[in-house]
Amino acid sequence: MTHPDVIVVGGGIGGLGAAYALTRRGLRVRLLERAAEFGEVGAGIQLAPNCTRILDDYGLLAEARSLGVVPDSMVMRDAVDGTELTRLDLRDLEKRYGHPYLVIHRSDLHGLLLRACRRAGVDLITDARVISYGNTADGARVTLADGETHEAGVVIAADGLHSVARALLVDDEPVSSAYVAYRGTVPAELPRVAAVDLGEVAVYVGPRCHFVHYGLRGGELLNQVAVFESPKALAGRDDWGTPDELDAAFAATCDFVRDGLPFMWRDKWWRMFDRDPVMTWVHGRIALLGDSAHPPLQYIAQGAVMAIEDGWVLGEHVARHRAADGTVDWDAALAAYEAVRPEHCRRVLTTSRAWGELWHLDGVPREQRNALLRARDTYDYSFVDWLYGPTALTPDQEPPMFTPVPLDAAVAEGSAA
């Protein structure tokens, strides 16, 4: 491939998804990955119906289901006393939205998309670290660390949280939440797994901490995630999020949560950053996609989902703005992409921040939250309809947001009515 139609920078889930979305529209796509080989770090990932709907459109859902788990329910519990607060019936949710809620190992999803790109003929190049972007007379150019340049009609920058391309559009930095995540997987044969219902996605919410678990790989593994606010981060120290802080953060939680901590990987942890939303994603023929545009906190499990949606929406608009001779009106396609995706992702980023605050309440606000969640009907979808329905292609298709419920609408548990 001497001169591709599209260059995608970044071989993560977002970049591979975009490369596949554009290749299936008949474009020649070159993907540049900075690492020596393709791979994905982490453990489990949750894919809501707004993502599995796209995987189905790509013809990849059956393979994804075979690699993951379709759970029966999502349950929220109090991390201090272990009691149930609320739940979603995920089988009923699948009927409502037409597609399943799926949990899968991050590396399995990445591998699925990588195989799809290889079958489709994407030009996959590793050891290609992009250090600069620029527009040309008829497209865009990237320059690699070794001085090599690549040109195409358009460049899609899926280069992550620390995006080089983002600096073309906004002068900002990642925002630290002062929270850190520990992850770990437990083989099914260990006693820890016998105490867990692998048919549920469970989150235990507590003061300045939470704990998540769900099954992976057909129930062969239990995925666990422990997240907490780091006192060292709040104090401005550089050495924050260390294992001693992990144990201290969960000292007051219930036995089930504390019993899961020894199974967390202690040699690596993930500091949690996002960025403030930006509404401009396109600079000439250079467009942001995925975490380069909208890195979120993970509280509503939409980070990778948004990236996959970005690629699908871009592919749909390419199809709408492609002439009979195969040429694409990139200005129109990128304008249509930018008209719809930034507002949706702004909603997700701001909701993720608010949801994280809600999870980590203490004192009377915690009691008020618990009372509100316990009063919620299992089959009330008013808080997720805006998120799990079909991905909007135009601004008028973006559904209305939910109506927030103030904490003081509930009577705190244990207080006078």
Short mmCIF file of C-alpha atoms in Angstrom, two decimals:
data_model
loop_
_atom_site.label_atom_id
_atom_site.label_comp_id
_atom_site.label_asym_id
_atom_site.label_seq_id
_atom_site.Cartn_x
_atom_site.Cartn_y
_atom_site.Cartn_z
CA MET A 1 0.00 0.00 0.00
CA THR A 2 1.95 3.02 -1.27
CA HIS A 3 -0.55 5.79 -0.54
CA PRO A 4 -3.42 4.92 1.81
CA ASP A 5 -6.73 6.75 1.92
CA VAL A 6 -6.57 6.92 5.71
CA ILE A 7 -3.89 6.75 8.37
CA VAL A 8 -4.97 5.68 11.85
CA VAL A 9 -2.49 6.45 14.62
CA GLY A 10 -2.74 4.08 17.56
CA GLY A 11 -3.32 0.33 17.69
CA GLY A 12 -5.53 0.16 20.76
CA ILE A 13 -9.21 -0.76 20.79
CA GLY A 14 -10.28 2.62 19.37
CA GLY A 15 -7.70 2.66 16.59
CA LEU A 16 -8.39 -0.91 15.50
CA GLY A 17 -12.13 -0.30 15.60
CA ALA A 18 -11.78 2.80 13.42
CA ALA A 19 -9.46 1.03 10.98
CA TYR A 20 -11.95 -1.78 10.57
CA ALA A 21 -14.92 0.59 10.24
CA LEU A 22 -13.23 2.50 7.42
CA THR A 23 -11.78 -0.53 5.64
CA ARG A 24 -15.21 -2.16 5.44
CA ARG A 25 -16.30 0.97 3.56
CA GLY A 26 -13.77 0.20 0.84
CA LEU A 27 -10.97 2.53 1.98
CA ARG A 28 -7.28 1.68 2.08
CA VAL A 29 -6.23 2.10 5.71
CA ARG A 30 -2.77 2.12 7.26
CA LEU A 31 -2.53 1.82 11.05
CA LEU A 32 0.61 2.97 12.89
CA GLU A 33 1.28 1.50 16.33
CA ARG A 34 4.14 2.79 18.46
CA ALA A 35 4.84 -0.51 20.28
CA ALA A 36 6.92 -3.34 18.87
CA GLU A 37 3.87 -5.60 18.80
CA PHE A 38 0.13 -5.28 19.17
CA GLY A 39 -1.32 -5.92 22.60
CA GLU A 40 -3.57 -4.58 25.34
CA VAL A 41 -2.82 -4.20 29.05
CA GLY A 42 -5.50 -4.77 31.67
CA ALA A 43 -8.15 -7.30 32.52
CA GLY A 44 -11.93 -7.11 32.13
CA ILE A 45 -14.00 -4.64 30.14
CA GLN A 46 -17.77 -4.12 30.05
CA LEU A 47 -19.59 -3.68 26.73
CA ALA A 48 -23.09 -2.23 26.98
CA PRO A 49 -25.74 -2.69 24.26
CA ASN A 50 -24.65 0.51 22.48
CA CYS A 51 -21.38 -1.31 21.77
CA THR A 52 -22.57 -4.89 21.18
CA ARG A 53 -25.01 -3.42 18.63
CA ILE A 54 -22.00 -2.18 16.64
CA LEU A 55 -20.11 -5.46 17.02
CA ASP A 56 -23.22 -7.15 15.64
CA ASP A 57 -23.22 -4.78 12.66
CA TYR A 58 -19.57 -5.65 12.08
CA GLY A 59 -20.34 -9.39 12.19
CA LEU A 60 -18.18 -9.79 15.29
CA LEU A 61 -20.74 -10.26 18.08
CA ALA A 62 -20.89 -14.06 17.95
CA GLU A 63 -17.11 -14.26 18.37
CA ALA A 64 -17.20 -11.73 21.19
CA ARG A 65 -19.91 -13.71 22.99
CA SER A 66 -17.84 -16.89 22.66
CA LEU A 67 -14.88 -15.15 24.30
CA GLY A 68 -16.76 -13.38 27.08
CA VAL A 69 -19.66 -13.73 29.48
CA VAL A 70 -23.23 -12.47 29.10
CA PRO A 71 -24.17 -11.86 32.76
CA ASP A 72 -27.68 -12.11 34.19
CA SER A 73 -27.63 -9.03 36.39
CA MET A 74 -25.75 -5.95 37.49
CA VAL A 75 -25.89 -5.45 41.25
CA MET A 76 -24.83 -2.51 43.40
CA ARG A 77 -24.10 -3.16 47.07
CA ASP A 78 -22.86 -1.08 49.96
CA ALA A 79 -19.17 -1.81 50.50
CA VAL A 80 -19.39 -1.25 54.26
CA ASP A 81 -22.24 -3.59 55.19
CA GLY A 82 -22.53 -5.65 52.00
CA THR A 83 -26.27 -5.10 51.59
CA GLU A 84 -27.88 -4.79 48.15
CA LEU A 85 -28.83 -1.30 47.01
CA THR A 86 -30.18 -1.80 43.48
CA ARG A 87 -29.86 -3.99 40.40
CA LEU A 88 -30.41 -4.21 36.65
CA ASP A 89 -31.86 -7.36 35.09
CA LEU A 90 -29.45 -7.69 32.17
CA ARG A 91 -31.55 -10.30 30.38
CA ASP A 92 -34.52 -7.93 30.39
CA LEU A 93 -32.15 -5.11 29.40
CA GLU A 94 -31.13 -7.15 26.34
CA LYS A 95 -34.77 -7.41 25.31
CA ARG A 96 -35.26 -3.67 25.75
CA TYR A 97 -32.23 -2.58 23.71
CA GLY A 98 -32.03 -5.53 21.33
CA HIS A 99 -28.43 -6.45 22.18
CA PRO A 100 -26.66 -7.98 25.18
CA TYR A 101 -24.57 -6.54 27.98
CA LEU A 102 -21.27 -8.39 27.62
CA VAL A 103 -18.14 -8.61 29.76
CA ILE A 104 -14.90 -9.69 28.10
CA HIS A 105 -11.17 -9.71 28.76
CA ARG A 106 -9.66 -6.54 27.31
CA SER A 107 -6.99 -8.52 25.46
CA ASP A 108 -9.69 -10.78 23.94
CA LEU A 109 -11.60 -7.76 22.58
CA HIS A 110 -8.38 -6.27 21.26
CA GLY A 111 -7.41 -9.57 19.62
CA LEU A 112 -10.85 -9.88 18.04
CA LEU A 113 -10.55 -6.44 16.43
CA LEU A 114 -6.95 -7.09 15.38
CA ARG A 115 -7.95 -10.30 13.60
CA ALA A 116 -10.83 -8.48 11.90
CA CYS A 117 -8.43 -5.80 10.66
CA ARG A 118 -6.02 -8.41 9.31
CA ARG A 119 -8.81 -10.21 7.47
CA ALA A 120 -10.01 -6.90 6.02
CA GLY A 121 -6.56 -6.00 4.73
CA VAL A 122 -5.59 -3.11 7.01
CA ASP A 123 -1.91 -2.23 6.61
CA LEU A 124 -0.68 -2.79 10.17
CA ILE A 125 2.70 -1.26 11.05
CA THR A 126 4.42 -1.50 14.45
CA ASP A 127 7.42 0.36 15.90
CA ALA A 128 5.95 3.55 14.44
CA ARG A 129 5.88 6.32 17.06
CA VAL A 130 4.24 9.45 15.69
CA ILE A 131 5.76 12.67 17.01
CA SER A 132 4.00 15.28 14.87
CA TYR A 133 0.95 15.85 12.70
CA GLY A 134 0.36 18.35 9.91
CA ASN A 135 -2.12 19.15 7.17
CA THR A 136 -1.08 19.05 3.51
CA ALA A 137 -2.62 20.48 0.34
CA ASP A 138 -4.75 17.38 -0.20
CA GLY A 139 -4.79 15.61 3.18
CA ALA A 140 -2.55 15.18 6.19
CA ARG A 141 0.88 13.91 7.14
CA VAL A 142 2.43 12.29 10.22
CA THR A 143 6.11 12.20 11.10
CA LEU A 144 7.63 9.32 13.02
CA ALA A 145 10.38 9.45 15.63
CA ASP A 146 12.86 8.08 13.08
CA GLY A 147 12.03 10.89 10.63
CA GLU A 148 9.90 8.80 8.28
CA THR A 149 6.69 10.44 7.06
CA HIS A 150 3.33 9.00 5.99
CA GLU A 151 0.61 10.84 4.09
CA ALA A 152 -3.06 10.15 3.40
CA GLY A 153 -6.29 11.92 2.61
CA VAL A 154 -7.10 12.00 6.32
CA VAL A 155 -5.38 11.10 9.59
CA ILE A 156 -7.34 9.68 12.53
CA ALA A 157 -5.49 10.25 15.80
CA ALA A 158 -6.42 7.46 18.20
CA ASP A 159 -3.27 8.13 20.22
CA GLY A 160 -4.74 7.94 23.71
CA LEU A 161 -4.79 9.96 26.91
CA HIS A 162 -1.43 11.59 26.18
CA SER A 163 -2.33 12.40 22.58
CA VAL A 164 0.16 14.37 20.51
CA ALA A 165 -2.54 15.39 18.04
CA ARG A 166 -4.81 16.88 20.71
CA ALA A 167 -2.30 19.73 21.17
CA LEU A 168 -3.29 20.97 17.70
CA LEU A 169 -6.75 21.73 19.06
CA VAL A 170 -6.47 22.55 22.75
CA ASP A 171 -3.76 23.38 25.29
CA ASP A 172 -4.71 21.14 28.20
CA GLU A 173 -3.39 18.33 30.37
CA PRO A 174 -4.88 15.15 31.85
CA VAL A 175 -6.84 15.77 35.06
CA SER A 176 -5.95 13.60 38.06
CA SER A 177 -8.89 12.26 40.05
CA ALA A 178 -6.56 11.25 42.92
CA TYR A 179 -8.11 7.77 42.58
CA VAL A 180 -6.18 4.65 41.66
CA ALA A 181 -7.30 1.22 40.42
CA TYR A 182 -5.89 -2.19 41.25
CA ARG A 183 -6.88 -5.16 39.13
CA GLY A 184 -6.57 -8.90 39.33
CA THR A 185 -8.02 -12.11 37.93
CA VAL A 186 -8.73 -15.24 39.97
CA PRO A 187 -8.84 -18.73 38.38
CA ALA A 188 -12.21 -20.42 38.76
CA GLU A 189 -10.79 -23.38 40.70
CA LEU A 190 -9.80 -21.23 43.70
CA PRO A 191 -12.17 -21.05 46.70
CA ARG A 192 -12.63 -17.29 46.26
CA VAL A 193 -14.61 -17.91 43.07
CA ALA A 194 -16.94 -20.44 44.73
CA ALA A 195 -18.26 -17.61 46.90
CA VAL A 196 -19.16 -15.47 43.87
CA ASP A 197 -22.10 -15.55 41.46
CA LEU A 198 -20.36 -15.37 38.08
CA GLY A 199 -23.67 -14.44 36.51
CA GLU A 200 -23.58 -10.96 37.97
CA VAL A 201 -21.56 -7.80 37.51
CA ALA A 202 -21.24 -6.52 41.06
CA VAL A 203 -20.03 -3.18 42.38
CA TYR A 204 -19.60 -2.45 46.08
CA VAL A 205 -19.66 1.32 46.67
CA GLY A 206 -18.06 2.78 49.78
CA PRO A 207 -16.57 5.92 51.29
CA ARG A 208 -13.77 7.00 48.90
CA CYS A 209 -13.52 3.45 47.49
CA HIS A 210 -15.34 0.83 45.47
CA PHE A 211 -14.85 -2.80 44.47
CA VAL A 212 -16.05 -4.52 41.26
CA HIS A 213 -16.16 -8.18 40.22
CA TYR A 214 -17.52 -10.23 37.33
CA GLY A 215 -16.71 -13.41 35.44
CA LEU A 216 -14.55 -13.62 32.31
CA ARG A 217 -13.79 -16.18 29.59
CA GLY A 218 -16.93 -18.25 30.05
CA GLY A 219 -16.48 -18.32 33.82
CA GLU A 220 -12.85 -19.49 33.77
CA LEU A 221 -11.73 -16.31 35.57
CA LEU A 222 -13.10 -13.89 38.14
CA ASN A 223 -12.14 -10.31 37.34
CA GLN A 224 -11.73 -7.95 40.32
CA VAL A 225 -11.11 -4.21 40.43
CA ALA A 226 -10.42 -2.20 43.59
CA VAL A 227 -10.49 1.60 43.33
CA PHE A 228 -9.75 4.15 46.05
CA GLU A 229 -8.83 7.74 46.71
CA SER A 230 -5.14 8.13 47.49
CA PRO A 231 -4.23 10.29 50.52
CA LYS A 232 -0.73 10.63 49.06
CA ALA A 233 -2.19 12.06 45.84
CA LEU A 234 -4.25 14.56 47.82
CA ALA A 235 -1.08 15.56 49.68
CA GLY A 236 0.71 16.22 46.39
CA ARG A 237 3.15 13.33 46.66
CA ASP A 238 4.57 11.61 43.59
CA ASP A 239 4.55 8.08 45.06
CA TRP A 240 0.78 7.72 45.29
CA GLY A 241 -1.46 4.70 44.91
CA THR A 242 0.94 2.21 46.53
CA PRO A 243 -0.21 -1.15 47.98
CA ASP A 244 -0.14 0.11 51.56
CA GLU A 245 -2.77 2.66 50.57
CA LEU A 246 -4.87 -0.10 48.99
CA ASP A 247 -5.14 -2.03 52.23
CA ALA A 248 -5.83 1.06 54.31
CA ALA A 249 -8.54 2.31 51.94
CA PHE A 250 -10.62 -0.86 52.33
CA ALA A 251 -10.03 -1.47 56.05
CA ALA A 252 -13.60 -0.54 56.97
CA THR A 253 -15.34 -2.50 54.21
CA CYS A 254 -17.21 -5.80 54.59
CA ASP A 255 -15.48 -9.17 54.80
CA PHE A 256 -16.26 -10.14 51.19
CA VAL A 257 -14.54 -7.06 49.79
CA ARG A 258 -11.51 -7.30 52.08
CA ASP A 259 -11.13 -11.00 51.29
CA GLY A 260 -10.70 -10.10 47.62
CA LEU A 261 -7.74 -7.78 48.15
CA PRO A 262 -5.03 -10.49 48.37
CA PHE A 263 -5.90 -11.48 44.79
CA MET A 264 -5.14 -8.05 43.33
CA TRP A 265 -1.94 -7.59 41.36
CA ARG A 266 0.40 -5.69 43.69
CA ASP A 267 3.16 -4.89 41.20
CA LYS A 268 1.12 -2.49 39.03
CA TRP A 269 -1.71 -0.06 39.46
CA TRP A 270 -3.57 2.43 37.31
CA ARG A 271 -3.82 6.07 38.33
CA MET A 272 -7.12 7.45 37.11
CA PHE A 273 -7.08 10.50 34.86
CA ASP A 274 -9.55 12.05 32.48
CA ARG A 275 -9.61 15.33 30.56
CA ASP A 276 -12.11 18.15 30.43
CA PRO A 277 -14.53 17.78 27.49
CA VAL A 278 -13.66 19.57 24.25
CA MET A 279 -16.13 20.20 21.44
CA THR A 280 -13.61 20.61 18.60
CA TRP A 281 -12.11 17.34 17.38
CA VAL A 282 -11.16 18.16 13.79
CA HIS A 283 -8.20 20.22 12.55
CA GLY A 284 -8.24 20.27 8.77
CA ARG A 285 -7.86 16.63 7.77
CA ILE A 286 -6.76 15.48 11.22
CA ALA A 287 -9.43 14.12 13.56
CA LEU A 288 -9.31 12.90 17.15
CA LEU A 289 -10.90 9.59 18.13
CA GLY A 290 -11.23 7.65 21.38
CA ASP A 291 -9.21 8.68 24.42
CA SER A 292 -7.37 11.37 22.48
CA ALA A 293 -10.72 13.18 22.29
CA HIS A 294 -12.58 12.06 25.41
CA PRO A 295 -10.68 10.04 28.03
CA PRO A 296 -13.24 9.36 30.80
CA LEU A 297 -13.20 8.12 34.34
CA GLN A 298 -14.49 4.57 34.23
CA TYR A 299 -17.57 4.78 36.45
CA ILE A 300 -20.17 4.14 33.74
CA ALA A 301 -17.93 1.75 31.77
CA GLN A 302 -18.06 3.63 28.46
CA GLY A 303 -14.42 4.42 27.63
CA ALA A 304 -13.75 1.71 25.05
CA VAL A 305 -17.41 1.78 24.04
CA MET A 306 -17.20 5.47 23.07
CA ALA A 307 -14.07 4.77 21.02
CA ILE A 308 -15.78 1.96 19.12
CA GLU A 309 -18.81 4.20 18.58
CA ASP A 310 -16.53 6.95 17.21
CA GLY A 311 -15.17 4.63 14.54
CA TRP A 312 -18.59 3.32 13.59
CA VAL A 313 -20.06 6.83 13.28
CA LEU A 314 -17.12 7.97 11.15
CA GLY A 315 -17.54 4.93 8.90
CA GLU A 316 -21.24 5.63 8.48
CA HIS A 317 -20.58 9.23 7.48
CA VAL A 318 -17.88 8.14 5.04
CA ALA A 319 -20.50 5.94 3.38
CA ARG A 320 -22.93 8.87 3.22
CA HIS A 321 -20.34 11.19 1.67
CA ARG A 322 -18.69 8.85 -0.82
CA ALA A 323 -19.21 9.47 -4.53
CA ALA A 324 -19.84 6.82 -7.17
CA ASP A 325 -16.18 6.92 -8.19
CA GLY A 326 -15.12 6.09 -4.61
CA THR A 327 -13.87 9.53 -3.60
CA VAL A 328 -14.85 10.72 -0.14
CA ASP A 329 -15.88 14.27 0.69
CA TRP A 330 -13.75 14.29 3.81
CA ASP A 331 -14.67 17.81 4.82
CA ALA A 332 -18.35 16.83 4.91
CA ALA A 333 -17.73 13.46 6.59
CA LEU A 334 -15.53 14.96 9.31
CA ALA A 335 -17.99 17.81 9.87
CA ALA A 336 -20.83 15.32 10.33
CA TYR A 337 -18.68 13.28 12.75
CA GLU A 338 -17.81 16.38 14.76
CA ALA A 339 -21.43 17.55 14.77
CA VAL A 340 -22.61 14.57 16.83
CA ARG A 341 -19.84 12.82 18.76
CA PRO A 342 -18.39 15.59 20.99
CA GLU A 343 -21.74 16.37 22.63
CA HIS A 344 -22.48 12.72 23.38
CA CYS A 345 -19.01 12.18 24.81
CA ARG A 346 -19.24 15.39 26.84
CA ARG A 347 -22.33 13.92 28.50
CA VAL A 348 -20.50 10.68 29.25
CA LEU A 349 -17.44 12.44 30.70
CA THR A 350 -19.45 14.72 32.98
CA THR A 351 -21.81 11.92 34.05
CA SER A 352 -18.84 9.66 34.83
CA ARG A 353 -17.40 12.28 37.16
CA ALA A 354 -20.76 12.77 38.90
CA TRP A 355 -21.33 9.02 39.20
CA GLY A 356 -17.91 8.58 40.81
CA GLU A 357 -18.79 11.21 43.40
CA LEU A 358 -22.07 9.41 44.10
CA TRP A 359 -20.36 6.06 44.59
CA HIS A 360 -17.86 7.37 47.11
CA LEU A 361 -20.08 9.28 49.52
CA ASP A 362 -19.79 8.98 53.30
CA GLY A 363 -21.90 9.99 56.30
CA VAL A 364 -25.43 11.27 55.79
CA PRO A 365 -25.02 11.68 51.98
CA ARG A 366 -24.15 7.97 51.80
CA GLU A 367 -27.32 7.11 53.70
CA GLN A 368 -29.38 9.33 51.43
CA ARG A 369 -27.86 7.72 48.33
CA ASN A 370 -28.57 4.25 49.68
CA ALA A 371 -32.21 5.13 50.40
CA LEU A 372 -32.69 6.48 46.87
CA LEU A 373 -31.09 3.43 45.25
CA ARG A 374 -33.13 0.99 47.33
CA ALA A 375 -36.31 2.78 46.24
CA ARG A 376 -35.46 2.39 42.55
CA ASP A 377 -37.41 -0.21 40.58
CA THR A 378 -35.28 -2.92 38.96
CA TYR A 379 -36.96 -2.25 35.62
CA ASP A 380 -36.57 1.52 35.66
CA TYR A 381 -34.35 2.34 32.67
CA SER A 382 -34.72 6.11 32.80
CA PHE A 383 -31.08 6.57 33.83
CA VAL A 384 -29.61 4.47 31.00
CA ASP A 385 -31.96 4.99 28.03
CA TRP A 386 -29.83 7.94 26.86
CA LEU A 387 -26.74 5.72 26.89
CA TYR A 388 -27.68 2.19 25.82
CA GLY A 389 -29.93 2.96 22.85
CA PRO A 390 -28.78 3.19 19.21
CA THR A 391 -25.72 5.37 18.64
CA ALA A 392 -26.75 8.74 17.20
CA LEU A 393 -25.50 9.68 13.74
CA THR A 394 -26.90 13.22 13.80
CA PRO A 395 -27.54 15.65 16.67
CA ASP A 396 -31.32 15.25 16.43
CA GLN A 397 -30.93 11.51 17.14
CA GLU A 398 -29.19 12.12 20.47
CA PRO A 399 -31.77 11.25 23.14
CA PRO A 400 -32.53 13.51 26.10
CA MET A 401 -30.54 13.04 29.30
CA PHE A 402 -32.03 11.63 32.48
CA THR A 403 -33.41 13.94 35.17
CA PRO A 404 -31.06 14.00 38.19
CA VAL A 405 -32.54 13.20 41.60
CA PRO A 406 -31.12 15.30 44.45
CA LEU A 407 -29.85 13.42 47.48
CA ASP A 408 -32.11 15.38 49.80
CA ALA A 409 -35.11 13.84 48.04
CA ALA A 410 -34.52 10.85 50.31
CA VAL A 411 -34.76 10.58 54.06
CA ALA A 412 -31.41 9.43 55.42
CA GLU A 413 -31.51 5.91 56.81
CA GLY A 414 -31.67 5.90 60.55
CA SER A 415 -32.94 9.47 60.80
CA ALA A 416 -36.42 10.66 61.70
CA ALA A 417 -38.99 10.63 58.92
#
